[in-house]
PDB file of C-alpha atoms in Angstrom:
ATOM      1  CA  VAL V  16      89.513  40.902  54.713  1.00 55.00           C
ATOM      2  CA  THR V  17      91.918  43.781  55.424  1.00 64.00           C
ATOM      3  CA  PHE V  18      89.384  46.340  54.230  1.00 62.00           C
ATOM      4  CA  MET V  19      86.715  44.786  56.482  1.00 61.00           C
ATOM      5  CA  ASN V  20      89.084  44.920  59.484  1.00 63.00           C
ATOM      6  CA  ILE V  21      89.670  48.635  58.865  1.00 63.00           C
ATOM      7  CA  ILE V  22      85.906  49.306  58.660  1.00 61.00           C
ATOM      8  CA  TYR V  23      85.328  47.242  61.824  1.00 60.00           C
ATOM      9  CA  LYS V  24      88.026  49.113  63.773  1.00 60.00           C
ATOM     10  CA  LEU V  25      86.782  52.486  62.532  1.00 59.00           C
ATOM     11  CA  THR V  26      83.189  51.651  63.489  1.00 61.00           C
ATOM     12  CA  LYS V  27      84.342  50.411  66.897  1.00 60.00           C
ATOM     13  CA  SER V  28      86.332  53.658  67.471  1.00 56.00           C
ATOM     14  CA  LEU V  29      83.400  55.848  66.440  1.00 57.00           C
ATOM     15  CA  PHE V  30      81.052  53.903  68.702  1.00 56.00           C
ATOM     16  CA  LEU V  31      83.455  54.261  71.629  1.00 54.00           C
ATOM     17  CA  ALA V  32      83.852  58.012  70.981  1.00 51.00           C
ATOM     18  CA  ALA V  33      80.048  58.427  70.818  1.00 52.00           C
ATOM     19  CA  CYS V  34      79.630  56.570  74.140  1.00 47.00           C
ATOM     20  CA  ILE V  35      82.264  58.704  75.862  1.00 55.00           C
ATOM     21  CA  THR V  36      80.651  61.902  74.524  1.00 52.00           C
ATOM     22  CA  LEU V  37      77.234  60.758  75.746  1.00 49.00           C
ATOM     23  CA  ILE V  38      78.555  59.965  79.216  1.00 50.00           C
ATOM     24  CA  LEU V  39      80.419  63.259  79.527  1.00 48.00           C
ATOM     25  CA  SER V  40      77.460  65.322  78.322  1.00 46.00           C
ATOM     26  CA  SER V  41      75.084  63.592  80.739  1.00 45.00           C
ATOM     27  CA  MET V  42      77.445  64.465  83.594  1.00 44.00           C
ATOM     28  CA  ASN V  43      76.998  68.159  82.760  1.00 43.00           C
ATOM     29  CA  PHE V  44      73.244  67.873  83.317  1.00 43.00           C
ATOM     30  CA  ALA V  45      73.700  66.264  86.732  1.00 41.00           C
ATOM     31  CA  GLN V  46      75.293  69.288  88.374  1.00 49.00           C
ATOM     32  CA  VAL V  47      72.188  70.396  90.277  1.00 60.00           C
ATOM     33  CA  ALA V  48      72.176  66.980  91.943  1.00 63.00           C
ATOM     34  CA  ASN V  49      75.633  67.808  93.292  1.00 66.00           C
ATOM     35  CA  TYR V  50      74.288  70.490  95.617  1.00 70.00           C
ATOM     36  CA  THR V  51      74.247  69.519  99.264  1.00 76.00           C
ATOM     37  CA  PHE V  52      71.810  70.425 102.004  1.00 77.00           C
ATOM     38  CA  THR V  53      72.887  71.402 105.478  1.00 80.00           C
ATOM     39  CA  GLN V  54      70.392  72.212 108.205  1.00 80.00           C
ATOM     40  CA  THR V  55      71.268  75.151 110.448  1.00 81.00           C
ATOM     41  CA  ALA V  56      69.503  77.040 113.196  1.00 82.00           C
ATOM     42  CA  ASP V  57      69.637  80.700 112.202  1.00 84.00           C
ATOM     43  CA  THR V  58      67.668  83.709 113.341  1.00 87.00           C
ATOM     44  CA  TYR V  59      65.277  85.121 110.762  1.00 88.00           C
ATOM     45  CA  THR V  60      66.102  88.774 110.202  1.00 92.00           C
ATOM     46  CA  PRO V  61      63.673  90.595 107.904  1.00 96.00           C
ATOM     47  CA  ILE V  62      65.037  92.973 105.324  1.00 97.00           C
ATOM     48  CA  THR V  63      63.482  96.432 105.209  1.00 96.00           C
ATOM     49  CA  GLY V  64      65.370  98.111 102.383  1.00 97.00           C
ATOM     50  CA  GLY V  65      65.741  97.315  98.741  1.00 98.00           C
ATOM     51  CA  THR V  66      62.860  97.106  96.290  1.00 98.00           C
ATOM     52  CA  VAL V  67      59.266  96.083  97.007  1.00 98.00           C
ATOM     53  CA  LEU V  68      57.903  93.949  94.177  1.00 98.00           C
ATOM     54  CA  PHE V  69      54.383  93.237  95.445  1.00 97.00           C
ATOM     55  CA  SER V  70      52.538  94.526  98.498  1.00 97.00           C
ATOM     56  CA  GLY V  71      49.049  94.641  99.948  1.00 96.00           C
ATOM     57  CA  SER V  72      46.914  92.260  97.922  1.00 96.00           C
ATOM     58  CA  PHE V  73      48.719  89.903  95.528  1.00 96.00           C
ATOM     59  CA  ASP V  74      48.199  86.486  93.988  1.00 96.00           C
ATOM     60  CA  GLU V  75      49.935  84.723  91.056  1.00 95.00           C
ATOM     61  CA  ASN V  76      52.254  87.739  90.523  1.00 97.00           C
ATOM     62  CA  ILE V  77      55.564  87.331  88.681  1.00 97.00           C
ATOM     63  CA  SER V  78      58.284  89.956  88.447  1.00 97.00           C
ATOM     64  CA  ALA V  79      60.036  91.104  85.329  1.00 97.00           C
ATOM     65  CA  ALA V  80      63.660  89.978  84.996  1.00 98.00           C
ATOM     66  CA  ILE V  81      65.668  91.323  87.956  1.00 98.00           C
ATOM     67  CA  PRO V  82      69.426  91.816  87.455  1.00 98.00           C
ATOM     68  CA  ILE V  83      71.585  90.096  90.070  1.00 98.00           C
ATOM     69  CA  PRO V  84      75.343  89.891  90.614  1.00 98.00           C
ATOM     70  CA  THR V  85      76.762  86.921  88.693  1.00 97.00           C
ATOM     71  CA  PHE V  86      75.658  83.730  90.459  1.00 97.00           C
ATOM     72  CA  ASN V  87      76.735  80.301  89.222  1.00 96.00           C
ATOM     73  CA  PHE V  88      73.809  77.884  89.282  1.00 94.00           C
ATOM     74  CA  ASP V  89      73.911  74.460  87.636  1.00 90.00           C
ATOM     75  CA  GLY V  90      77.331  75.255  86.176  1.00 92.00           C
ATOM     76  CA  VAL V  91      76.083  78.391  84.389  1.00 94.00           C
ATOM     77  CA  ASP V  92      76.692  82.011  85.386  1.00 97.00           C
ATOM     78  CA  ARG V  93      73.270  83.631  85.923  1.00 97.00           C
ATOM     79  CA  THR V  94      72.768  87.410  85.906  1.00 97.00           C
ATOM     80  CA  SER V  95      68.999  87.719  86.369  1.00 98.00           C
ATOM     81  CA  ILE V  96      66.097  86.047  88.155  1.00 98.00           C
ATOM     82  CA  TYR V  97      62.303  86.093  88.140  1.00 97.00           C
ATOM     83  CA  VAL V  98      60.460  86.214  91.460  1.00 98.00           C
ATOM     84  CA  THR V  99      57.014  84.705  91.821  1.00 97.00           C
ATOM     85  CA  ALA V 100      54.505  85.333  94.581  1.00 97.00           C
ATOM     86  CA  ASN V 101      54.230  81.538  94.852  1.00 97.00           C
ATOM     87  CA  GLY V 102      57.421  81.250  96.912  1.00 97.00           C
ATOM     88  CA  PHE V 103      60.232  80.619  94.430  1.00 96.00           C
ATOM     89  CA  ILE V 104      62.614  82.192  91.937  1.00 97.00           C
ATOM     90  CA  THR V 105      63.633  81.030  88.455  1.00 96.00           C
ATOM     91  CA  PHE V 106      66.533  81.572  86.080  1.00 95.00           C
ATOM     92  CA  GLY V 107      66.290  82.026  82.327  1.00 92.00           C
ATOM     93  CA  THR V 108      62.582  82.626  81.829  1.00 92.00           C
ATOM     94  CA  ALA V 109      59.590  83.463  83.973  1.00 93.00           C
ATOM     95  CA  PRO V 110      57.273  80.710  85.219  1.00 92.00           C
ATOM     96  CA  THR V 111      53.526  80.836  84.756  1.00 89.00           C
ATOM     97  CA  GLY V 112      51.474  82.419  87.536  1.00 91.00           C
ATOM     98  CA  THR V 113      49.797  79.101  88.295  1.00 90.00           C
ATOM     99  CA  ASN V 114      53.006  77.117  88.724  1.00 89.00           C
ATOM    100  CA  TYR V 115      52.882  75.854  92.321  1.00 88.00           C
ATOM    101  CA  THR V 116      55.398  72.987  91.980  1.00 87.00           C
ATOM    102  CA  PRO V 117      58.563  74.640  90.672  1.00 90.00           C
ATOM    103  CA  ILE V 118      61.013  71.811  91.294  1.00 85.00           C
ATOM    104  CA  SER V 119      58.954  69.046  89.673  1.00 81.00           C
ATOM    105  CA  SER V 120      57.462  71.263  86.976  1.00 74.00           C
ATOM    106  CA  THR V 121      57.992  70.619  83.279  1.00 76.00           C
ATOM    107  CA  ALA V 122      58.264  74.369  82.697  1.00 73.00           C
ATOM    108  CA  THR V 123      60.905  75.750  80.373  1.00 80.00           C
ATOM    109  CA  TYR V 124      62.884  77.917  82.800  1.00 87.00           C
ATOM    110  CA  ASN V 125      66.564  77.105  83.374  1.00 88.00           C
ATOM    111  CA  GLY V 126      66.392  76.255  87.052  1.00 91.00           C
ATOM    112  CA  ALA V 127      64.424  77.163  90.144  1.00 94.00           C
ATOM    113  CA  ILE V 128      65.167  77.777  93.804  1.00 95.00           C
ATOM    114  CA  SER V 129      62.122  77.093  95.905  1.00 94.00           C
ATOM    115  CA  PRO V 130      62.178  77.981  99.597  1.00 94.00           C
ATOM    116  CA  PHE V 131      58.367  77.515  99.826  1.00 94.00           C
ATOM    117  CA  GLY V 132      56.867  76.707  96.423  1.00 93.00           C
ATOM    118  CA  ARG V 133      53.081  76.646  96.922  1.00 94.00           C
ATOM    119  CA  ASP V 134      49.984  78.548  95.871  1.00 96.00           C
ATOM    120  CA  LEU V 135      50.642  81.575  98.057  1.00 97.00           C
ATOM    121  CA  VAL V 136      48.717  84.820  98.512  1.00 97.00           C
ATOM    122  CA  ASN V 137      49.050  87.849 100.756  1.00 96.00           C
ATOM    123  CA  GLY V 138      48.290  87.287 104.428  1.00 95.00           C
ATOM    124  CA  ALA V 139      45.125  88.755 105.908  1.00 93.00           C
ATOM    125  CA  SER V 140      47.131  90.730 108.482  1.00 95.00           C
ATOM    126  CA  GLY V 141      50.649  91.998 109.057  1.00 95.00           C
ATOM    127  CA  THR V 142      52.493  93.724 106.226  1.00 96.00           C
ATOM    128  CA  PRO V 143      52.258  91.367 103.262  1.00 97.00           C
ATOM    129  CA  GLU V 144      54.940  92.075 100.690  1.00 98.00           C
ATOM    130  CA  ILE V 145      57.629  90.546  98.514  1.00 98.00           C
ATOM    131  CA  ARG V 146      60.896  92.443  98.193  1.00 98.00           C
ATOM    132  CA  TYR V 147      64.551  92.012  97.333  1.00 98.00           C
ATOM    133  CA  GLU V 148      67.749  93.671  98.481  1.00 98.00           C
ATOM    134  CA  GLN V 149      71.487  93.347  97.876  1.00 98.00           C
ATOM    135  CA  ILE V 150      73.281  93.048 101.234  1.00 97.00           C
ATOM    136  CA  GLY V 151      77.031  92.647 100.875  1.00 97.00           C
ATOM    137  CA  ASN V 152      77.634  89.521  98.776  1.00 97.00           C
ATOM    138  CA  GLU V 153      74.079  88.263  99.309  1.00 97.00           C
ATOM    139  CA  PHE V 154      71.128  88.933  97.051  1.00 98.00           C
ATOM    140  CA  VAL V 155      68.094  88.446  99.307  1.00 98.00           C
ATOM    141  CA  VAL V 156      64.520  87.813  98.179  1.00 98.00           C
ATOM    142  CA  GLN V 157      61.922  87.955 100.950  1.00 98.00           C
ATOM    143  CA  TRP V 158      58.291  86.889 101.160  1.00 98.00           C
ATOM    144  CA  GLN V 159      56.732  88.532 104.230  1.00 98.00           C
ATOM    145  CA  ASP V 160      53.357  87.793 105.807  1.00 97.00           C
ATOM    146  CA  VAL V 161      52.065  85.469 103.104  1.00 98.00           C
ATOM    147  CA  ARG V 162      49.782  82.474 103.491  1.00 97.00           C
ATOM    148  CA  ARG V 163      48.797  79.378 101.581  1.00 96.00           C
ATOM    149  CA  TYR V 164      45.735  79.853  99.383  1.00 95.00           C
ATOM    150  CA  ASN V 165      42.567  78.798 101.255  1.00 92.00           C
ATOM    151  CA  SER V 166      44.396  78.780 104.608  1.00 91.00           C
ATOM    152  CA  THR V 167      43.154  81.404 106.996  1.00 88.00           C
ATOM    153  CA  GLY V 168      44.971  82.727 110.010  1.00 88.00           C
ATOM    154  CA  GLU V 169      48.521  81.867 109.007  1.00 94.00           C
ATOM    155  CA  LEU V 170      51.369  84.292 108.375  1.00 95.00           C
ATOM    156  CA  ILE V 171      54.529  82.913 106.832  1.00 95.00           C
ATOM    157  CA  SER V 172      57.734  84.867 106.191  1.00 97.00           C
ATOM    158  CA  PHE V 173      60.843  83.460 104.549  1.00 97.00           C
ATOM    159  CA  GLN V 174      63.829  84.365 102.384  1.00 97.00           C
ATOM    160  CA  VAL V 175      66.218  82.985  99.831  1.00 97.00           C
ATOM    161  CA  ARG V 176      69.780  84.313  99.922  1.00 97.00           C
ATOM    162  CA  LEU V 177      72.132  83.931  96.952  1.00 98.00           C
ATOM    163  CA  ASN V 178      75.764  84.500  97.892  1.00 97.00           C
ATOM    164  CA  SER V 179      77.638  85.614  94.786  1.00 97.00           C
ATOM    165  CA  SER V 180      81.088  85.263  96.398  1.00 97.00           C
ATOM    166  CA  ASN V 181      80.806  81.493  96.922  1.00 95.00           C
ATOM    167  CA  ASN V 182      77.647  80.588  94.931  1.00 95.00           C
ATOM    168  CA  THR V 183      75.813  79.210  97.963  1.00 94.00           C
ATOM    169  CA  ILE V 184      72.076  79.305  98.539  1.00 94.00           C
ATOM    170  CA  LYS V 185      70.694  79.934 102.004  1.00 94.00           C
TER     171      LYS V 185
END
């Protein structure tokens, strides 16, 4: 009976340790859910410097890895991004050119920031381009004069700004 009590207590301790490990490891994966959203009314200011990735006519384009200042996303320090013409950026690996739903995708990249994830192409007018620029502590990626595929007459411009000093996304 004493031997059985020892085995029982050991099994119970191992089970408890396994449960605690499982709970703690699942908490690490929930960090993206801890981001908060705050709506603000800002003025859109286009960037004009930096590096142009795509201009003129583009569709389904994806950049090579672009080095960025260290930015902590999902509890991991990131040092590069991929920019897609479809309105989002990814960490870790590049998405496919036909990925139009970056947040709900089952792709293998290590996170996405999607200011306007859709099937986007260059606009029919304006100065369609996608560029990035480092401005102070912010790494800015800009999509200028783009439109949704099969939508005529619209021009959409937007940015994503990664602030490396406080790890915020704007």
